[in-house]
Short mmCIF file of C-alpha atoms and ligand atoms in Angstrom, two decimals:
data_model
loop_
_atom_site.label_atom_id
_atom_site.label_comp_id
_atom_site.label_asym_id
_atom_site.label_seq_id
_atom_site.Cartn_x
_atom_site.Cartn_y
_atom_site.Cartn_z
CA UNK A 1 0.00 0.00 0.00
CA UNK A 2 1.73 3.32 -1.16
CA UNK A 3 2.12 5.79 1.79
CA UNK A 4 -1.15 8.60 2.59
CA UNK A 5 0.18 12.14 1.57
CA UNK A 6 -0.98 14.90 4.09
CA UNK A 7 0.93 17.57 3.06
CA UNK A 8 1.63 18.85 0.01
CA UNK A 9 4.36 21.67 -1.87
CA UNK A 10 3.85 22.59 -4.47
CA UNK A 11 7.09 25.08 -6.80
CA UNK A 12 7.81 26.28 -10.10
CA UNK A 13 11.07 26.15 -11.22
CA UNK A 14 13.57 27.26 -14.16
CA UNK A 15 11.69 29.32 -16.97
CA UNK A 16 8.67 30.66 -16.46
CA UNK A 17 5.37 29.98 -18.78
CA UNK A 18 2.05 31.66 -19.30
CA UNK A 19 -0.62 29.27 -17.48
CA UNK A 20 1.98 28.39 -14.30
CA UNK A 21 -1.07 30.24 -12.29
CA UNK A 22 -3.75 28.52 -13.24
CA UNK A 23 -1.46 25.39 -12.34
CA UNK A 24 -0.33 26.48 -9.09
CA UNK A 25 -4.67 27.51 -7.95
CA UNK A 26 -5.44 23.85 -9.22
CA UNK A 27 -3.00 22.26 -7.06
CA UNK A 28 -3.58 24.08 -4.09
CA UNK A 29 -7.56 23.81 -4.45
CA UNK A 30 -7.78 20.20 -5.42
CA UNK A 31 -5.14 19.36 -2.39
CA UNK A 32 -7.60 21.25 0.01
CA UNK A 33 -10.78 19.44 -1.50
CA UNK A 34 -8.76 15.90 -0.53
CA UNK A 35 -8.42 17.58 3.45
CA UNK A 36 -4.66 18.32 2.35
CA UNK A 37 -2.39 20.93 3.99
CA UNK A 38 -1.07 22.68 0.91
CA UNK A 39 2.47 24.60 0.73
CA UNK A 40 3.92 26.97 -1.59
CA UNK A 41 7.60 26.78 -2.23
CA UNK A 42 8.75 30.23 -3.41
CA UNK A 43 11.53 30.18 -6.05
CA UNK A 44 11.70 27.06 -7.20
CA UNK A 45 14.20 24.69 -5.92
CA UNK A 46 16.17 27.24 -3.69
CA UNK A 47 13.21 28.20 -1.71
CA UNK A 48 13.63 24.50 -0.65
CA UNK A 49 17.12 25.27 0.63
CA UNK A 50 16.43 28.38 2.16
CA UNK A 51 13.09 26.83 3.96
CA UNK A 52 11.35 29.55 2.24
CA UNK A 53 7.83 27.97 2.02
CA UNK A 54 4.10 29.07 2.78
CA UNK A 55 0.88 27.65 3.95
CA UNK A 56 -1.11 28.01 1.33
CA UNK A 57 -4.82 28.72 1.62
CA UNK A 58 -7.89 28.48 -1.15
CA UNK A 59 -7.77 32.00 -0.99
CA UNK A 60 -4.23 32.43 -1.57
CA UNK A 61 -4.87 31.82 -5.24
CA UNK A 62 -8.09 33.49 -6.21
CA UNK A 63 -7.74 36.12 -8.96
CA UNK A 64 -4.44 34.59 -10.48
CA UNK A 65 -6.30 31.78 -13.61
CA UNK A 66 -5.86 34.83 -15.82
CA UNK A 67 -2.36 36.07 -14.74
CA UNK A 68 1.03 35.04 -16.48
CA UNK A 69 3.97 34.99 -14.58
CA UNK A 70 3.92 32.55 -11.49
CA UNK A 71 2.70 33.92 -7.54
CA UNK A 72 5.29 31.57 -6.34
CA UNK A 73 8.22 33.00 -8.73
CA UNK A 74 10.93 30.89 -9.84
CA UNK A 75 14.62 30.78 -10.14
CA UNK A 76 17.50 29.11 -11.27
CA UNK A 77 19.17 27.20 -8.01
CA UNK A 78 22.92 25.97 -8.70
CA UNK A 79 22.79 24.44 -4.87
CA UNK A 80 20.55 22.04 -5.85
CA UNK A 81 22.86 20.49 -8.24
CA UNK A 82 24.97 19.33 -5.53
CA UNK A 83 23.82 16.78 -3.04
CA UNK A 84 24.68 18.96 -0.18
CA UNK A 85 21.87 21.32 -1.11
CA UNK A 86 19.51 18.57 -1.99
CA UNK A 87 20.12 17.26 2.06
CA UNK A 88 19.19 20.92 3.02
CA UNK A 89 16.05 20.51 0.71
CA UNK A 90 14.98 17.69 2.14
CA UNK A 91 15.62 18.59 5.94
CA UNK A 92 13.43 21.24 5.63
CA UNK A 93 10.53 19.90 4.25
CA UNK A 94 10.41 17.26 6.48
CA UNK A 95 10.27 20.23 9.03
CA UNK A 96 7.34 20.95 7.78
CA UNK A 97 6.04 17.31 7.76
CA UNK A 98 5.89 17.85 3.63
CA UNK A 99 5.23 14.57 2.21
CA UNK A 100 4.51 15.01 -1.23
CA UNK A 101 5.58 17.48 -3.99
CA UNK A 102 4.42 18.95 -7.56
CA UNK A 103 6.78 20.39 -9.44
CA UNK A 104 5.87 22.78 -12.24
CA UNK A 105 8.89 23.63 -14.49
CA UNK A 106 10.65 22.29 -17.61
CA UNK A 107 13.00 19.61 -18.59
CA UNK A 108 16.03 20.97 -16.04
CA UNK A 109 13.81 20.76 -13.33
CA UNK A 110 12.28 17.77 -13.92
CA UNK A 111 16.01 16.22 -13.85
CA UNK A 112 16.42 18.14 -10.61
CA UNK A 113 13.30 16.05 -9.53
CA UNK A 114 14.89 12.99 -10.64
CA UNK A 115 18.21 13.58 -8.70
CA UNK A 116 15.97 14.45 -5.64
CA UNK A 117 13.48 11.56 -5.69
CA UNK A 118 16.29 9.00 -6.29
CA UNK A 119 18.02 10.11 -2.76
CA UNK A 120 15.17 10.63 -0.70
CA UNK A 121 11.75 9.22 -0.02
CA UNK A 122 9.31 12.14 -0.95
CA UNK A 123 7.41 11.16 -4.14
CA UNK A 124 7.90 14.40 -6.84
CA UNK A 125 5.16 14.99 -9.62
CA UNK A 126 6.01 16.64 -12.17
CA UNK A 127 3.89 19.37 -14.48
CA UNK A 128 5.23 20.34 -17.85
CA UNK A 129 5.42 24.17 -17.51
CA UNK A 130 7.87 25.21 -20.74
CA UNK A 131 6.84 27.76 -23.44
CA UNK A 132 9.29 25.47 -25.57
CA UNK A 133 7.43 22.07 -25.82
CA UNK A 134 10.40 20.09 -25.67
CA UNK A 135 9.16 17.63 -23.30
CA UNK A 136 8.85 14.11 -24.32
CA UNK A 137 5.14 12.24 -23.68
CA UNK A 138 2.67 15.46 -23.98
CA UNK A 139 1.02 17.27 -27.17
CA UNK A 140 0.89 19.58 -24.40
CA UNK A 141 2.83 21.85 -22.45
CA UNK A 142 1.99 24.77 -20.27
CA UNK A 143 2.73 28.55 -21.83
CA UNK A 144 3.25 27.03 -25.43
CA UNK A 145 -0.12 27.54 -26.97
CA UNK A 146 0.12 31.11 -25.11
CA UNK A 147 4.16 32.32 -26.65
CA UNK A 148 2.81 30.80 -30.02
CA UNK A 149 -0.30 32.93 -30.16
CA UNK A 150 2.02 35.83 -28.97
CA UNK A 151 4.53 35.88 -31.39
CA UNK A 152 1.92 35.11 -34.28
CA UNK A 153 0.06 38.50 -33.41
CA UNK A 154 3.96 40.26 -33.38
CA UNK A 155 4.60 38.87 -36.74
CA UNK A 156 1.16 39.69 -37.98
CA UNK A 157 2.43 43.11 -37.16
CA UNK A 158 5.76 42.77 -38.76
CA UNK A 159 4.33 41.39 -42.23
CA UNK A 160 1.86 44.63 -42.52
CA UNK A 161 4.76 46.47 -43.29
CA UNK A 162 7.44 43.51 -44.42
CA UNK A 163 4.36 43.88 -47.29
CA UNK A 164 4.13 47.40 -48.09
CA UNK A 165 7.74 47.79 -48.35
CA UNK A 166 8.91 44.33 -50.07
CA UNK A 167 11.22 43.78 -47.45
CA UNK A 168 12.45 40.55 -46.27
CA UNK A 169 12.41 39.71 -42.94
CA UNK A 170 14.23 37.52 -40.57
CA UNK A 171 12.44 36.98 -37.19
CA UNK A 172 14.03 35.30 -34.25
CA UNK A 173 11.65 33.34 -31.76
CA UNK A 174 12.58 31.56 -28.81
CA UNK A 175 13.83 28.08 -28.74
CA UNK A 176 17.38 27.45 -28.13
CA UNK A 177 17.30 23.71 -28.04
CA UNK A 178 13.51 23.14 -29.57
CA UNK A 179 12.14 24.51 -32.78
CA UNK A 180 8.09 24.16 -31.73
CA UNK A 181 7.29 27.90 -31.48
CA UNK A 182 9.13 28.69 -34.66
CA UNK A 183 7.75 25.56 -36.31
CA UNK A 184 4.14 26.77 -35.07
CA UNK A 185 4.56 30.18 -35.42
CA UNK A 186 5.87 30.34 -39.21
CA UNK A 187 2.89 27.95 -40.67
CA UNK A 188 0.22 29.94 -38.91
CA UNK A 189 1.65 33.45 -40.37
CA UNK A 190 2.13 32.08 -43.41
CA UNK A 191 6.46 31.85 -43.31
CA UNK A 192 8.20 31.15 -46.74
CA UNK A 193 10.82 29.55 -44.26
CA UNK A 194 11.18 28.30 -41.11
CA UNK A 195 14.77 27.13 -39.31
CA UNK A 196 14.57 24.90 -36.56
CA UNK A 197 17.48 23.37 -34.44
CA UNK A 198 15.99 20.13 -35.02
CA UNK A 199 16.74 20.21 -38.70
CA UNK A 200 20.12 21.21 -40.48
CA UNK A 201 19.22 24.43 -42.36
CA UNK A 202 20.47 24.56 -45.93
CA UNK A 203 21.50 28.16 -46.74
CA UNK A 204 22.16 27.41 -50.02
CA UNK A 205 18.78 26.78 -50.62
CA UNK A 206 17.21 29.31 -49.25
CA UNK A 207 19.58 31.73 -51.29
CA UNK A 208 18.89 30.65 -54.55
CA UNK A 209 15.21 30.92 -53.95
CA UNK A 210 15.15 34.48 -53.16
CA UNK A 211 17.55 35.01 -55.82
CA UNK A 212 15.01 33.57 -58.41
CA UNK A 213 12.34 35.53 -56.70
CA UNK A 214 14.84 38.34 -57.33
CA UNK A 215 14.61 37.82 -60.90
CA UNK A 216 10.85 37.86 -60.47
CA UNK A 217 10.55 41.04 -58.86
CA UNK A 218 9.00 39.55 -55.67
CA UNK A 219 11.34 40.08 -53.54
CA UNK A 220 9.30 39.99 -50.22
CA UNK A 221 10.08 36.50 -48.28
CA UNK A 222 9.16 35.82 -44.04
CA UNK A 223 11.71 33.77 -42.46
CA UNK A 224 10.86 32.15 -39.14
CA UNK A 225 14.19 31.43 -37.18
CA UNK A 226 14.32 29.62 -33.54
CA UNK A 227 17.06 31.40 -31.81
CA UNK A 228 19.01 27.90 -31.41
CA UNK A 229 19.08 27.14 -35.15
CA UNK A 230 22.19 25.55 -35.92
CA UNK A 231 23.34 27.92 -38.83
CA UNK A 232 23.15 30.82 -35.90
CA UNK A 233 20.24 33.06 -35.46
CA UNK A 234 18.66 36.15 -37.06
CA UNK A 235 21.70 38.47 -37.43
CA UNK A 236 24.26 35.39 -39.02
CA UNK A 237 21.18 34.14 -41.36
CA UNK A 238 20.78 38.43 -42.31
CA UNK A 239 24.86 38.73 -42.57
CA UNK A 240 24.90 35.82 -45.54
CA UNK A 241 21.57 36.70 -47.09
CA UNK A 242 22.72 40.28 -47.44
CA UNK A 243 26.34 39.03 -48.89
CA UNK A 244 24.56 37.01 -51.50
CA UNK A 245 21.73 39.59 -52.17
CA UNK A 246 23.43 42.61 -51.93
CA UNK A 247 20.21 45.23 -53.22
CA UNK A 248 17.32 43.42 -51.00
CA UNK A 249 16.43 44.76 -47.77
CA UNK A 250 16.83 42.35 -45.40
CA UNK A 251 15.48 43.31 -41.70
CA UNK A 252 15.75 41.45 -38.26
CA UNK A 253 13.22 41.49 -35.41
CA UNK A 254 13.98 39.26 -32.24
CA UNK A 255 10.90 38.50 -30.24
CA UNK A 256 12.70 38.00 -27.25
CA UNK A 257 10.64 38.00 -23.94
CA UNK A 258 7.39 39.31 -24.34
CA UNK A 259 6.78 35.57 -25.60
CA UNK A 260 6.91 35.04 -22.07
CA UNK A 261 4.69 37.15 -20.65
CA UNK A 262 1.18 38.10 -20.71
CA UNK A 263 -1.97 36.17 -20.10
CA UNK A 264 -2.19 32.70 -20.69
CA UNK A 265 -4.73 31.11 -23.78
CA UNK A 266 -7.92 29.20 -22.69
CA UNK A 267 -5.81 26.54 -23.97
CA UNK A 268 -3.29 26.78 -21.52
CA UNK A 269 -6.03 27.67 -18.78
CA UNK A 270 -7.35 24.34 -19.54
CA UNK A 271 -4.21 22.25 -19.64
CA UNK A 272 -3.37 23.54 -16.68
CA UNK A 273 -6.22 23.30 -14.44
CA UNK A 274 -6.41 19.86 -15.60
CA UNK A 275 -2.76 18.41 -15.13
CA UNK A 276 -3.20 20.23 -11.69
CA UNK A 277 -5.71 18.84 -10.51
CA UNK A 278 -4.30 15.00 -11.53
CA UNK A 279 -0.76 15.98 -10.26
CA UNK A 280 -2.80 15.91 -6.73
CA UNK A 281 -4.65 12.99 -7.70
CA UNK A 282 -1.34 11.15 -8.53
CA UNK A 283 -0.15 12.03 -5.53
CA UNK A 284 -3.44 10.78 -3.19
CA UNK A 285 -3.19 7.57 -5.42
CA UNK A 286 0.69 6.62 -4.41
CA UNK A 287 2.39 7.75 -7.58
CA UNK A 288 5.55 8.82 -7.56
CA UNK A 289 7.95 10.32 -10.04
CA UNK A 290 6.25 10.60 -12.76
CA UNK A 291 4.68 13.67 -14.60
CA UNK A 292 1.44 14.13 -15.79
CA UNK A 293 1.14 14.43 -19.42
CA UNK A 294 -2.08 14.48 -22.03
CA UNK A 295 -2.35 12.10 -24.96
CA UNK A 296 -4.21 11.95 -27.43
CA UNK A 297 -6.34 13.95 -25.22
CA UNK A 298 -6.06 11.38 -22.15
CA UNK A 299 -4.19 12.00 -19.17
CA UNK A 300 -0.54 9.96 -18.93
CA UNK A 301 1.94 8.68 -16.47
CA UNK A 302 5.29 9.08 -17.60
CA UNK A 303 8.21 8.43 -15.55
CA UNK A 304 10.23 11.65 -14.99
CA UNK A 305 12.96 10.00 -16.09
CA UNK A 306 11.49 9.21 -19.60
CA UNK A 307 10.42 12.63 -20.27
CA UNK A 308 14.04 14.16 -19.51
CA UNK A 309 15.99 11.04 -21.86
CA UNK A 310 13.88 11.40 -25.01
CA UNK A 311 12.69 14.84 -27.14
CA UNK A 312 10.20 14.73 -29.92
CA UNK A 313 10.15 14.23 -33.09
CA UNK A 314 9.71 17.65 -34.90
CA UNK A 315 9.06 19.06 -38.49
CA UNK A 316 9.07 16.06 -40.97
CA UNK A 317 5.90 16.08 -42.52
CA UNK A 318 5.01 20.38 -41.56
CA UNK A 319 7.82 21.23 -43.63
CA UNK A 320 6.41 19.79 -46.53
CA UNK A 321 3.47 21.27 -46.33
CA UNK A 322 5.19 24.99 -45.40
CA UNK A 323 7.39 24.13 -48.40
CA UNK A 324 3.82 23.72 -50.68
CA UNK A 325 1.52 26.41 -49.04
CA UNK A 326 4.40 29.33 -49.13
CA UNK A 327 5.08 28.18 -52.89
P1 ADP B 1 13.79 24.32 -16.90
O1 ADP B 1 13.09 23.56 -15.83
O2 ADP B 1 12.97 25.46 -17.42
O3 ADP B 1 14.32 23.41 -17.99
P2 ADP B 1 16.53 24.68 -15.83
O4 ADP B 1 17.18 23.79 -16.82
O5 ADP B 1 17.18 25.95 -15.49
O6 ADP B 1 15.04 25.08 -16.24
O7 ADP B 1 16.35 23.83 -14.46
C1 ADP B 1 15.74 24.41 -13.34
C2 ADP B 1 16.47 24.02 -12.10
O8 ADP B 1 16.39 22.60 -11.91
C3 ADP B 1 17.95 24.31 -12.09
O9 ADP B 1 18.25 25.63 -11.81
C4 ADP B 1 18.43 23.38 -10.98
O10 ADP B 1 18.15 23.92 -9.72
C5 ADP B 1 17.54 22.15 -11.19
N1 ADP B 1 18.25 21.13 -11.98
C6 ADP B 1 18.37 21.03 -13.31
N2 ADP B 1 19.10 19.95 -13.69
C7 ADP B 1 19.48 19.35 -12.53
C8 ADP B 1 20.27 18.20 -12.21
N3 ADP B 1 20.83 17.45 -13.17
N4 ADP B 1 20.44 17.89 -10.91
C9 ADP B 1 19.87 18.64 -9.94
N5 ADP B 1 19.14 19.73 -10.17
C10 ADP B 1 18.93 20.10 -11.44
#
């Protein structure tokens, strides 16, 4: 018979993601509905270390569904790489008589989880909170759907006047190790191309087509590039487009942040209430180390492990298609 919880933190850790709210109310709530004391572990793994952790109330999270961001914040903790400052971790949450804990971040802290749960006995659950969707064993992560539909309205923007002016552009999105929100972001705005880390971009390629359209006259071309692409990002693919193109107007925009920000899509709002309120159920039913994850539109148990060992597939059959529609 797996263990009772009683006592529940809850954290978000590394990056932060749109929808990381909505997470955080469905934890606490559904862990108060199951007679649960609920904590709040403020800044990820280091408020662990520095016992920097709050009773949590039903109350403590009304008003924040709509809010990006995350109440609890979240850091970056290099103690908790060591084992010394995993001990510390753990002796203070047994202070508290924490028994269980969710963990809301992305594939670093999920490893972080790993390290943690294979040293000591309190079972982790993990919730995929990444804008990047490079978690294995999800269509879904928390803050994608939201940095998507953010930079698509930015590059909306951008064509209007990439248009008028038959400019091309080169626009940097965020992904240093996953291409999703490029990937996504180019077909729905229509990209002519779209570089991806996942994929090796051929230059030479992309050249000779705006040379030909050049020689047409139509000289206007979106390029979609994650910031991680392996020929370099916006400024390198500008600095050999402009060498081999010399009278085009070539322009950069990098999205940056504000991809981060802002309030999170019903989508997210959805995913999030919903792999909250199974992270609590998870724990109540004696799982342990695993994150909850939504297939095919069911809810999945994947070990932590699993989700931190494999990445996705990505772009195969989409760039065909971006290759045919942009034609
Ligand atoms: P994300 O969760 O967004 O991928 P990071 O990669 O920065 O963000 O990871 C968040 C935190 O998780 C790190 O700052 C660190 O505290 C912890 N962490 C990541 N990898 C490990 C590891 N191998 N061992 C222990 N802790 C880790």
């Amino acid at each position: 018979m797996a263990k009772k919880v009683s006592r529940i933190g809850v954290l978000t850790s590394g990056g932060d993601a749109p929808g990381m709210n909505a997470a955080i109310r469905a934890v606490v709530r559904t862990g108060i509905y199951h007679g649960l004391e609920v904590y709040g572990v403020m800044r990820g793994y280091q408020g662990m270390i520095e016992e920097d952790i709050v009773r949590m109330e039903g109350r403590s999270v009304a008003n924040i569904i709509q809010r990006g961001g995350t109440i609890l914040k979240t850091a970056r903790c290099k103690d908790f790489y060591e084992v010394e400052g995993r001990k510390k971790a753990y002796a203070n949450l047994r202070k508290k008589g924490i028994d269980g804990l969710v963990i809301i971040g992305g594939d670093g802290s999920f490893r972080g989880a790993v390290a943690f749960s294979q040293e000591f006995d309190i079972p982790c659950i993990g919730i995929a909170g990444t804008i990047d969707k490079d978690i294995y064993g999800s269509d879904f992560t928390i803050g994608f759907d939201t940095a998507v539909n953010t930079a698509i309205q930015a590059i909306d923007k951008i064509r209007d006047t990439m248009d008028a002016h038959d400019r091309i552009f080169i626009i940097e999105v965020m992904g240093r190790d996953a291409g999703y929100i490029a990937l996504h972001s180019g077909i729905a705005t229509g990209a002519e191309n779209i570089l991806i880390p996942e994929r090796k971009t051929n230059i030479k390629d992309i050249i000779e087509s705006l040379q030909e359209k050049e020689r047409r006259k139509k000289l206007v071309n979106l390029i979609v590039v994650a910031e991680g692409d392996d020929f370099g990002g916006a400024y390198e693919i500008q600095k050999i487009l402009q060498e081999n193109l010399p009278k085009a107007e070539i322009r950069v925009a990098i999205l940056g942040h504000i991809q981060r920000g802002g309030s999170p899509s019903a989508i997210d709002r959805l995913i999030a209430s919903r792999m909250g309120y199974h992270a609590v159920e998870c724990l109540m039913e004696g799982r342990h180390n695993v994150f909850v994850g939504i297939l095919n539109n069911k809810m999945h148990y994947i070990p932590l492990e699993k989700a931190v060992k494999n990445k996705g597939n990505i772009g195969g059959e989409w760039m065909k298609i971006v290759k045919i529609l942009a034609s």
